PDB file of C-alpha atoms in Angstrom:
ATOM      1  CA  MET A  57     119.140  93.971  69.329  1.00  0.00           C
ATOM      2  CA  THR A  58     120.391  94.177  73.009  1.00  0.00           C
ATOM      3  CA  THR A  59     123.847  95.814  73.692  1.00  0.00           C
ATOM      4  CA  GLU A  60     125.468  94.673  77.067  1.00  0.00           C
ATOM      5  CA  LEU A  61     127.691  97.178  78.436  1.00  0.00           C
ATOM      6  CA  THR A  62     130.162  96.923  81.293  1.00  0.00           C
ATOM      7  CA  GLN A  63     133.245  98.836  80.191  1.00  0.00           C
ATOM      8  CA  PRO A  64     134.525 101.820  82.317  1.00  0.00           C
ATOM      9  CA  ILE A  65     133.587 105.380  81.449  1.00  0.00           C
ATOM     10  CA  PRO A  66     135.810 106.542  78.698  1.00  0.00           C
ATOM     11  CA  ASN A  67     137.914 109.738  78.650  1.00  0.00           C
ATOM     12  CA  VAL A  68     136.412 112.777  77.290  1.00  0.00           C
ATOM     13  CA  PRO A  69     137.774 116.132  76.293  1.00  0.00           C
ATOM     14  CA  ASP A  70     138.617 118.417  79.358  1.00  0.00           C
ATOM     15  CA  SER A  71     136.708 121.200  77.507  1.00  0.00           C
ATOM     16  CA  VAL A  72     133.539 119.261  77.525  1.00  0.00           C
ATOM     17  CA  ALA A  73     134.012 117.530  80.877  1.00  0.00           C
ATOM     18  CA  ASP A  74     134.383 120.948  82.509  1.00  0.00           C
ATOM     19  CA  ALA A  75     131.572 122.665  80.537  1.00  0.00           C
ATOM     20  CA  THR A  76     128.846 124.162  82.629  1.00  0.00           C
ATOM     21  CA  ALA A  77     125.228 123.522  81.499  1.00  0.00           C
ATOM     22  CA  THR A  78     123.309 126.694  80.432  1.00  0.00           C
ATOM     23  CA  LYS A  79     120.580 125.635  82.999  1.00  0.00           C
ATOM     24  CA  SER A  80     121.026 124.157  86.380  1.00  0.00           C
ATOM     25  CA  PRO A  81     119.819 120.424  86.450  1.00  0.00           C
ATOM     26  CA  THR A  82     116.315 119.987  88.082  1.00  0.00           C
ATOM     27  CA  THR A  83     115.820 117.593  90.970  1.00  0.00           C
ATOM     28  CA  PHE A  84     114.019 114.283  90.637  1.00  0.00           C
ATOM     29  CA  ARG A  85     110.344 114.743  90.226  1.00  0.00           C
ATOM     30  CA  TRP A  86     107.972 111.599  90.519  1.00  0.00           C
ATOM     31  CA  SER A  87     104.495 112.157  89.245  1.00  0.00           C
ATOM     32  CA  LYS A  88     103.071 108.435  89.451  1.00  0.00           C
ATOM     33  CA  VAL A  89     103.926 105.396  91.587  1.00  0.00           C
ATOM     34  CA  ILE A  90     102.051 102.169  91.096  1.00  0.00           C
ATOM     35  CA  GLU A  91     102.311  98.894  93.037  1.00  0.00           C
ATOM     36  CA  LEU A  92     101.230  96.096  90.758  1.00  0.00           C
ATOM     37  CA  GLY A  93     102.028  93.381  93.219  1.00  0.00           C
ATOM     38  CA  TYR A  94     103.605  90.852  91.021  1.00  0.00           C
ATOM     39  CA  GLU A  95     104.232  87.547  92.589  1.00  0.00           C
ATOM     40  CA  ASP A  96     108.080  86.777  93.008  1.00  0.00           C
ATOM     41  CA  SER A  97     109.168  83.606  91.433  1.00  0.00           C
ATOM     42  CA  GLY A  98     112.709  83.692  93.061  1.00  0.00           C
ATOM     43  CA  GLY A  99     114.376  86.116  90.696  1.00  0.00           C
ATOM     44  CA  GLY A 100     113.968  88.844  93.203  1.00  0.00           C
ATOM     45  CA  ASN A 101     115.593  86.700  95.837  1.00  0.00           C
ATOM     46  CA  VAL A 102     112.464  86.673  98.240  1.00  0.00           C
ATOM     47  CA  GLU A 103     112.567  82.841  98.255  1.00  0.00           C
ATOM     48  CA  SER A 104     116.232  82.864  99.398  1.00  0.00           C
ATOM     49  CA  ILE A 105     115.425  85.153 102.429  1.00  0.00           C
ATOM     50  CA  GLU A 106     112.612  82.953 103.379  1.00  0.00           C
ATOM     51  CA  ASN A 107     114.340  79.450 103.156  1.00  0.00           C
ATOM     52  CA  ASP A 108     117.999  80.146 103.704  1.00  0.00           C
ATOM     53  CA  GLU A 109     119.578  80.484 107.133  1.00  0.00           C
ATOM     54  CA  ALA A 110     121.217  83.818 107.911  1.00  0.00           C
ATOM     55  CA  VAL A 111     125.110  83.820 107.764  1.00  0.00           C
ATOM     56  CA  CYS A 112     127.813  85.992 109.034  1.00  0.00           C
ATOM     57  CA  PHE A 113     128.271  89.008 106.538  1.00  0.00           C
ATOM     58  CA  HIS A 114     132.118  88.706 106.766  1.00  0.00           C
ATOM     59  CA  CYS A 115     132.944  85.121 107.051  1.00  0.00           C
ATOM     60  CA  GLY A 116     129.831  83.185 105.863  1.00  0.00           C
ATOM     61  CA  LYS A 117     129.329  81.069 108.969  1.00  0.00           C
ATOM     62  CA  THR A 118     125.842  80.134 110.205  1.00  0.00           C
ATOM     63  CA  ALA A 119     124.795  80.171 113.911  1.00  0.00           C
ATOM     64  CA  LYS A 120     125.300  76.495 114.049  1.00  0.00           C
ATOM     65  CA  GLU A 121     128.894  76.763 113.098  1.00  0.00           C
ATOM     66  CA  VAL A 122     129.887  79.177 115.740  1.00  0.00           C
ATOM     67  CA  GLU A 123     130.586  78.326 119.465  1.00  0.00           C
ATOM     68  CA  SER A 124     127.875  80.657 120.823  1.00  0.00           C
ATOM     69  CA  LYS A 125     125.351  79.007 118.357  1.00  0.00           C
ATOM     70  CA  LYS A 126     123.967  82.517 117.582  1.00  0.00           C
ATOM     71  CA  LEU A 127     124.748  85.412 115.533  1.00  0.00           C
ATOM     72  CA  PHE A 128     124.330  89.087 116.462  1.00  0.00           C
ATOM     73  CA  LYS A 129     123.184  92.008 114.493  1.00  0.00           C
ATOM     74  CA  CYS A 130     124.654  95.360 113.652  1.00  0.00           C
ATOM     75  CA  ALA A 131     123.197  97.880 116.266  1.00  0.00           C
ATOM     76  CA  ARG A 132     122.548 100.464 113.596  1.00  0.00           C
ATOM     77  CA  CYS A 133     120.542  98.611 110.807  1.00  0.00           C
ATOM     78  CA  GLN A 134     119.474  95.651 112.763  1.00  0.00           C
ATOM     79  CA  VAL A 135     119.997  93.556 109.630  1.00  0.00           C
ATOM     80  CA  ALA A 136     123.683  92.644 109.032  1.00  0.00           C
ATOM     81  CA  SER A 137     124.606  89.541 110.963  1.00  0.00           C
ATOM     82  CA  TYR A 138     127.911  88.686 112.488  1.00  0.00           C
ATOM     83  CA  CYS A 139     129.468  85.703 114.386  1.00  0.00           C
ATOM     84  CA  SER A 140     131.957  87.766 116.218  1.00  0.00           C
ATOM     85  CA  ARG A 141     133.230  91.328 116.990  1.00  0.00           C
ATOM     86  CA  ILE A 142     136.291  90.553 115.036  1.00  0.00           C
ATOM     87  CA  CYS A 143     134.186  89.907 111.861  1.00  0.00           C
ATOM     88  CA  GLN A 144     132.008  92.779 112.410  1.00  0.00           C
ATOM     89  CA  THR A 145     135.107  95.237 112.650  1.00  0.00           C
ATOM     90  CA  LYS A 146     136.564  93.768 109.456  1.00  0.00           C
ATOM     91  CA  ASP A 147     133.163  93.971 107.635  1.00  0.00           C
ATOM     92  CA  TRP A 148     132.666  97.515 108.730  1.00  0.00           C
ATOM     93  CA  LYS A 149     135.835  98.824 107.293  1.00  0.00           C
ATOM     94  CA  GLY A 150     135.869  96.722 104.309  1.00  0.00           C
ATOM     95  CA  GLY A 151     139.078  96.390 102.011  1.00  0.00           C
ATOM     96  CA  ASP A 152     140.442  94.019  99.650  1.00  0.00           C
ATOM     97  CA  GLY A 153     138.013  95.085  97.036  1.00  0.00           C
ATOM     98  CA  GLN A 154     135.151  94.830  99.303  1.00  0.00           C
ATOM     99  CA  VAL A 155     132.806  97.653 100.289  1.00  0.00           C
ATOM    100  CA  GLY A 156     132.681  98.165 103.968  1.00  0.00           C
ATOM    101  CA  HIS A 157     129.413  97.889 105.949  1.00  0.00           C
ATOM    102  CA  LYS A 158     129.803 101.469 106.982  1.00  0.00           C
ATOM    103  CA  HIS A 159     128.966 102.500 103.440  1.00  0.00           C
ATOM    104  CA  THR A 160     125.982  99.989 103.198  1.00  0.00           C
ATOM    105  CA  CYS A 161     124.426 100.114 106.601  1.00  0.00           C
ATOM    106  CA  LYS A 162     121.783 102.736 105.885  1.00  0.00           C
ATOM    107  CA  ALA A 163     120.523 100.682 102.741  1.00  0.00           C
ATOM    108  CA  TYR A 164     120.180  97.562 104.821  1.00  0.00           C
ATOM    109  CA  LYS A 165     118.251  99.621 107.403  1.00  0.00           C
ATOM    110  CA  ASN A 166     115.907 100.681 104.677  1.00  0.00           C
ATOM    111  CA  VAL A 167     115.118  97.173 103.355  1.00  0.00           C
ATOM    112  CA  GLY A 168     115.100  95.506 106.801  1.00  0.00           C
ATOM    113  CA  GLU A 169     115.220  91.800 107.321  1.00  0.00           C
ATOM    114  CA  ASP A 170     112.230  91.137 104.953  1.00  0.00           C
ATOM    115  CA  MET A 171     113.973  92.812 102.133  1.00  0.00           C
ATOM    116  CA  MET A 172     111.076  95.251 101.579  1.00  0.00           C
ATOM    117  CA  ILE A 173     111.088  98.984 101.477  1.00  0.00           C
ATOM    118  CA  ILE A 174     108.017 100.271 103.235  1.00  0.00           C
ATOM    119  CA  PHE A 175     108.026 104.038 103.061  1.00  0.00           C
ATOM    120  CA  GLY A 176     107.286 106.102 100.153  1.00  0.00           C
ATOM    121  CA  ASP A 177     110.131 108.465 100.707  1.00  0.00           C
ATOM    122  CA  ASP A 178     112.489 105.594 100.893  1.00  0.00           C
ATOM    123  CA  LYS A 179     111.368 104.188  97.628  1.00  0.00           C
ATOM    124  CA  ASP A 180     111.783 107.564  96.153  1.00  0.00           C
ATOM    125  CA  THR A 181     115.411 107.767  97.481  1.00  0.00           C
ATOM    126  CA  ALA A 182     116.031 104.010  96.231  1.00  0.00           C
ATOM    127  CA  ARG A 183     115.138 104.701  92.736  1.00  0.00           C
ATOM    128  CA  GLN A 184     117.073 107.968  92.582  1.00  0.00           C
ATOM    129  CA  ASP A 185     120.225 106.173  93.978  1.00  0.00           C
ATOM    130  CA  ILE A 186     119.745 103.437  91.276  1.00  0.00           C
ATOM    131  CA  LEU A 187     119.585 105.929  88.463  1.00  0.00           C
ATOM    132  CA  SER A 188     122.472 107.822  89.712  1.00  0.00           C
ATOM    133  CA  ARG A 189     124.688 104.709  89.706  1.00  0.00           C
ATOM    134  CA  ILE A 190     124.055 104.156  86.018  1.00  0.00           C
ATOM    135  CA  ARG A 191     123.755 107.757  84.896  1.00  0.00           C
ATOM    136  CA  PHE A 192     127.029 107.657  82.973  1.00  0.00           C
ATOM    137  CA  TYR A 193     125.695 104.804  80.727  1.00  0.00           C
ATOM    138  CA  ALA A 194     121.870 105.317  80.826  1.00  0.00           C
ATOM    139  CA  TYR A 195     121.694 109.046  80.101  1.00  0.00           C
ATOM    140  CA  PRO A 196     124.072 109.087  77.230  1.00  0.00           C
ATOM    141  CA  TYR A 197     122.183 106.325  75.861  1.00  0.00           C
ATOM    142  CA  ALA A 198     118.905 108.302  76.311  1.00  0.00           C
ATOM    143  CA  ILE A 199     120.368 111.404  74.655  1.00  0.00           C
ATOM    144  CA  HIS A 200     121.939 109.410  71.768  1.00  0.00           C
ATOM    145  CA  LYS A 201     118.585 107.685  71.018  1.00  0.00           C
ATOM    146  CA  SER A 202     116.622 110.886  71.342  1.00  0.00           C
ATOM    147  CA  LEU A 203     118.685 112.649  68.867  1.00  0.00           C
ATOM    148  CA  LYS A 204     117.787 109.785  66.349  1.00  0.00           C
ATOM    149  CA  THR A 205     114.071 109.124  67.124  1.00  0.00           C
ATOM    150  CA  GLY A 206     112.946 112.394  68.841  1.00  0.00           C
ATOM    151  CA  ARG A 207     111.208 112.933  72.229  1.00  0.00           C
ATOM    152  CA  GLY A 208     110.489 109.955  74.196  1.00  0.00           C
ATOM    153  CA  PHE A 209     111.303 108.389  77.650  1.00  0.00           C
ATOM    154  CA  LEU A 210     113.740 106.049  79.156  1.00  0.00           C
ATOM    155  CA  PHE A 211     112.068 102.702  79.968  1.00  0.00           C
ATOM    156  CA  PHE A 212     113.934 100.996  82.706  1.00  0.00           C
ATOM    157  CA  GLN A 213     113.107  97.385  83.667  1.00  0.00           C
ATOM    158  CA  SER A 214     114.915  95.186  86.214  1.00  0.00           C
ATOM    159  CA  ASN A 215     114.973  91.526  86.837  1.00  0.00           C
ATOM    160  CA  THR A 216     115.154  92.037  90.679  1.00  0.00           C
ATOM    161  CA  SER A 217     112.924  93.868  93.160  1.00  0.00           C
ATOM    162  CA  LEU A 218     113.425  97.515  94.035  1.00  0.00           C
ATOM    163  CA  ALA A 219     114.714  96.570  97.516  1.00  0.00           C
ATOM    164  CA  VAL A 220     117.257  94.075  95.961  1.00  0.00           C
ATOM    165  CA  LEU A 221     118.538  96.581  93.443  1.00  0.00           C
ATOM    166  CA  SER A 222     118.720  99.355  95.936  1.00  0.00           C
ATOM    167  CA  LEU A 223     121.527  97.689  97.865  1.00  0.00           C
ATOM    168  CA  PRO A 224     125.022  98.762  96.873  1.00  0.00           C
ATOM    169  CA  VAL A 225     126.245  95.259  96.937  1.00  0.00           C
ATOM    170  CA  PRO A 226     124.655  92.012  95.757  1.00  0.00           C
ATOM    171  CA  ILE A 227     124.318  90.589  99.297  1.00  0.00           C
ATOM    172  CA  LEU A 228     120.726  89.911 100.704  1.00  0.00           C
ATOM    173  CA  SER A 229     119.806  90.749 104.239  1.00  0.00           C
ATOM    174  CA  ASN A 230     120.452  87.285 105.393  1.00  0.00           C
ATOM    175  CA  GLY A 231     124.123  87.675 104.302  1.00  0.00           C
ATOM    176  CA  ARG A 232     123.905  85.406 101.221  1.00  0.00           C
ATOM    177  CA  LYS A 233     124.796  86.537  97.673  1.00  0.00           C
ATOM    178  CA  CYS A 234     121.884  87.262  95.169  1.00  0.00           C
ATOM    179  CA  ARG A 235     121.056  83.998  93.255  1.00  0.00           C
ATOM    180  CA  SER A 236     121.190  85.935  90.024  1.00  0.00           C
ATOM    181  CA  GLN A 237     123.092  88.666  88.436  1.00  0.00           C
ATOM    182  CA  ARG A 238     121.387  92.072  89.019  1.00  0.00           C
ATOM    183  CA  SER A 239     120.803  93.747  85.871  1.00  0.00           C
ATOM    184  CA  VAL A 240     118.623  96.483  84.133  1.00  0.00           C
ATOM    185  CA  LEU A 241     117.359  96.657  80.720  1.00  0.00           C
ATOM    186  CA  LEU A 242     116.902 100.210  79.083  1.00  0.00           C
ATOM    187  CA  HIS A 243     114.945 101.179  76.088  1.00  0.00           C
ATOM    188  CA  TRP A 244     114.278 104.600  74.647  1.00  0.00           C
ATOM    189  CA  LEU A 245     110.713 104.700  73.450  1.00  0.00           C
ATOM    190  CA  THR A 246     108.379 107.158  71.969  1.00  0.00           C
ATOM    191  CA  MET A 247     104.635 107.483  73.147  1.00  0.00           C
ATOM    192  CA  LYS A 248     103.798 105.800  69.851  1.00  0.00           C
ATOM    193  CA  GLU A 249     106.083 102.871  70.754  1.00  0.00           C
ATOM    194  CA  TYR A 250     104.699 102.787  74.293  1.00  0.00           C
ATOM    195  CA  ASP A 251     101.031 102.578  73.070  1.00  0.00           C
ATOM    196  CA  SER A 252     101.748  99.877  70.444  1.00  0.00           C
ATOM    197  CA  GLU A 253     104.395  97.777  72.257  1.00  0.00           C
ATOM    198  CA  VAL A 254     104.503  98.219  75.951  1.00  0.00           C
ATOM    199  CA  CYS A 255     100.834  98.441  76.731  1.00  0.00           C
ATOM    200  CA  MET A 256     100.007  95.701  74.378  1.00  0.00           C
ATOM    201  CA  ASP A 257     102.344  93.336  76.356  1.00  0.00           C
ATOM    202  CA  ASP A 258     101.306  94.620  79.752  1.00  0.00           C
ATOM    203  CA  PHE A 259      98.014  96.575  79.800  1.00  0.00           C
ATOM    204  CA  GLU A 260      98.477  97.420  83.520  1.00  0.00           C
ATOM    205  CA  LEU A 261     101.110  99.832  82.531  1.00  0.00           C
ATOM    206  CA  ALA A 262      98.528 101.723  80.663  1.00  0.00           C
ATOM    207  CA  SER A 263      97.302 103.355  83.865  1.00  0.00           C
ATOM    208  CA  ALA A 264     100.604 105.430  83.802  1.00  0.00           C
ATOM    209  CA  ARG A 265     100.049 106.752  80.283  1.00  0.00           C
ATOM    210  CA  ASN A 266      98.681 110.191  81.281  1.00  0.00           C
ATOM    211  CA  ASP A 267     101.427 111.063  83.617  1.00  0.00           C
ATOM    212  CA  LEU A 268     103.961 109.705  81.100  1.00  0.00           C
ATOM    213  CA  LYS A 269     102.552 111.685  78.255  1.00  0.00           C
ATOM    214  CA  GLU A 270     102.795 114.775  80.283  1.00  0.00           C
ATOM    215  CA  ALA A 271     106.442 114.138  81.374  1.00  0.00           C
ATOM    216  CA  VAL A 272     107.372 113.510  77.633  1.00  0.00           C
ATOM    217  CA  ASP A 273     105.448 116.623  76.276  1.00  0.00           C
ATOM    218  CA  GLY A 274     106.742 118.957  78.936  1.00  0.00           C
ATOM    219  CA  TYR A 275     110.458 117.985  79.696  1.00  0.00           C
ATOM    220  CA  ASP A 276     113.568 120.103  78.825  1.00  0.00           C
ATOM    221  CA  GLU A 277     115.730 117.868  76.782  1.00  0.00           C
ATOM    222  CA  LYS A 278     118.753 119.895  77.776  1.00  0.00           C
ATOM    223  CA  VAL A 279     118.505 119.273  81.542  1.00  0.00           C
ATOM    224  CA  GLU A 280     116.183 116.379  82.110  1.00  0.00           C
ATOM    225  CA  VAL A 281     115.193 112.934  81.031  1.00  0.00           C
ATOM    226  CA  PRO A 282     111.609 111.328  81.626  1.00  0.00           C
ATOM    227  CA  VAL A 283     111.739 107.755  82.943  1.00  0.00           C
ATOM    228  CA  LEU A 284     109.422 104.992  83.298  1.00  0.00           C
ATOM    229  CA  MET A 285     110.741 102.407  85.830  1.00  0.00           C
ATOM    230  CA  ARG A 286     109.442  98.914  86.294  1.00  0.00           C
ATOM    231  CA  PHE A 287     110.782  96.224  88.778  1.00  0.00           C
ATOM    232  CA  ARG A 288     109.992  92.596  89.114  1.00  0.00           C
ATOM    233  CA  CYS A 289     108.190  93.159  92.339  1.00  0.00           C
ATOM    234  CA  GLY A 290     105.639  95.179  90.466  1.00  0.00           C
ATOM    235  CA  HIS A 291     106.861  98.494  91.581  1.00  0.00           C
ATOM    236  CA  VAL A 292     106.414 101.107  88.857  1.00  0.00           C
ATOM    237  CA  ALA A 293     107.170 104.905  88.771  1.00  0.00           C
ATOM    238  CA  VAL A 294     106.856 107.635  86.303  1.00  0.00           C
ATOM    239  CA  GLY A 295     109.148 110.759  86.782  1.00  0.00           C
ATOM    240  CA  ILE A 296     111.653 113.145  85.449  1.00  0.00           C
ATOM    241  CA  ALA A 297     115.413 112.778  86.199  1.00  0.00           C
ATOM    242  CA  PRO A 298     118.181 115.474  86.319  1.00  0.00           C
ATOM    243  CA  LEU A 299     120.504 115.130  83.459  1.00  0.00           C
ATOM    244  CA  VAL A 300     123.787 114.452  85.190  1.00  0.00           C
ATOM    245  CA  PRO A 301     126.286 114.388  83.386  1.00  0.00           C
ATOM    246  CA  ASP A 302     125.250 117.446  81.505  1.00  0.00           C
ATOM    247  CA  TYR A 303     123.906 117.395  77.838  1.00  0.00           C
ATOM    248  CA  LYS A 304     127.108 118.232  76.172  1.00  0.00           C
ATOM    249  CA  LEU A 305     128.970 115.455  78.020  1.00  0.00           C
ATOM    250  CA  CYS A 306     126.020 113.004  77.258  1.00  0.00           C
ATOM    251  CA  VAL A 307     126.363 113.707  73.606  1.00  0.00           C
ATOM    252  CA  VAL A 308     130.060 112.874  73.699  1.00  0.00           C
ATOM    253  CA  LEU A 309     129.654 109.847  75.719  1.00  0.00           C
ATOM    254  CA  GLY A 310     126.672 108.756  73.450  1.00  0.00           C
ATOM    255  CA  LYS A 311     129.006 108.768  70.460  1.00  0.00           C
ATOM    256  CA  GLU A 312     131.804 107.108  72.113  1.00  0.00           C
ATOM    257  CA  TYR A 313     129.617 104.332  73.376  1.00  0.00           C
ATOM    258  CA  TYR A 314     126.935 103.950  70.637  1.00  0.00           C
ATOM    259  CA  GLY A 315     128.141 105.903  67.646  1.00  0.00           C
ATOM    260  CA  SER A 316     128.880 102.573  65.922  1.00  0.00           C
ATOM    261  CA  GLY A 317     125.226 101.626  65.925  1.00  0.00           C
ATOM    262  CA  GLU A 318     125.463  99.257  69.057  1.00  0.00           C
ATOM    263  CA  GLY A 319     123.050 101.444  70.828  1.00  0.00           C
ATOM    264  CA  ASP A 320     120.188 101.199  68.168  1.00  0.00           C
ATOM    265  CA  GLY A 321     118.413  98.551  70.232  1.00  0.00           C
ATOM    266  CA  ALA A 322     118.054  97.922  74.068  1.00  0.00           C
ATOM    267  CA  LEU A 323     120.902  98.406  76.572  1.00  0.00           C
ATOM    268  CA  GLN A 324     121.658  95.864  79.280  1.00  0.00           C
ATOM    269  CA  LEU A 325     123.596  96.781  82.206  1.00  0.00           C
ATOM    270  CA  ASN A 326     124.932  94.437  84.617  1.00  0.00           C
ATOM    271  CA  ILE A 327     125.010  96.385  87.788  1.00  0.00           C
ATOM    272  CA  ASP A 328     127.532  94.217  89.674  1.00  0.00           C
ATOM    273  CA  ASP A 329     130.143  94.264  87.025  1.00  0.00           C
ATOM    274  CA  MET A 330     130.205  98.155  86.774  1.00  0.00           C
TER     275      MET A 330
END
C-alpha cells in the first residue's frame, strides 16, 4: 500500500515543538555515491530540454515571438531566458504565488542549460536540499516505521533526475514546465528486506550494501537517519542525515500522520503540491 501525502504540517504541542534534543544533530555524511547511468526515457525531462525551444521564464514567449528575435539570459546563472528587461525584473521579484528567480538563480546555475549537475559537492548539496524540503514528512515517517520494525534505512526513489528534482520550482532550464509531476517514493526497509527485495529487483544496488549496512548498524536513532537515495538518472547515494525536526517532534508528527496505519506501506510525496 502506498500513502500519498500532500497536506500541510499539523500543529504540535508547544512543549514538544520547543523541546531541545539531548544531542545536537549531526551533519550530512555521505559514504557512497554511484552513477549507474540509466538511460532517460523522458521522465527526467532530458528529452524536453533537447527538443523544445527555450521560452521566456516569465511570459513564455519564444525568440520567434519577440521583436528582437532572440532571448537574453540572466547574467548570474546564464540559464534563465527572458524576452525583455521588464519580464526579467518581474520574474526576479516573483509574486502572485510565484517564487522569484532571486531565490532559484543559484539552483539553475548548478544544473546549467543541459540540466546536469557536474561537480560532486554540488550533487551533495542538491541531495541535502531535497531531503531538507521533505523533512517534516520523511523523517516522522522513518521514525514511526522504525519504532514498529526496528533499525533500518529510508529508501528514497524519484521519478526524475537529481538535477530536475534539485530545482525549487518545476521549471526546466529552457523555461518550460516539467512534463510530469515531480514525486518521491519512500520506504523504510530493514537490511533483510534490502537483501531479499531491493537487490533482487536491481542487482546493481548490491554494490552499496557494505556502506549501507555500516550506516544502519552504527547510526544514533535519536539524532540521525540512514538514507539510500536513487534517482531516475541512475544517481545513487548512501549516507546518514541529521534528524531535523528532533526525535520527540518526529514521534508526535509520526503519530499524527501515520498513527491510523496509513504509513504501514510506502509513502509518496508530490513535491510540487507541498
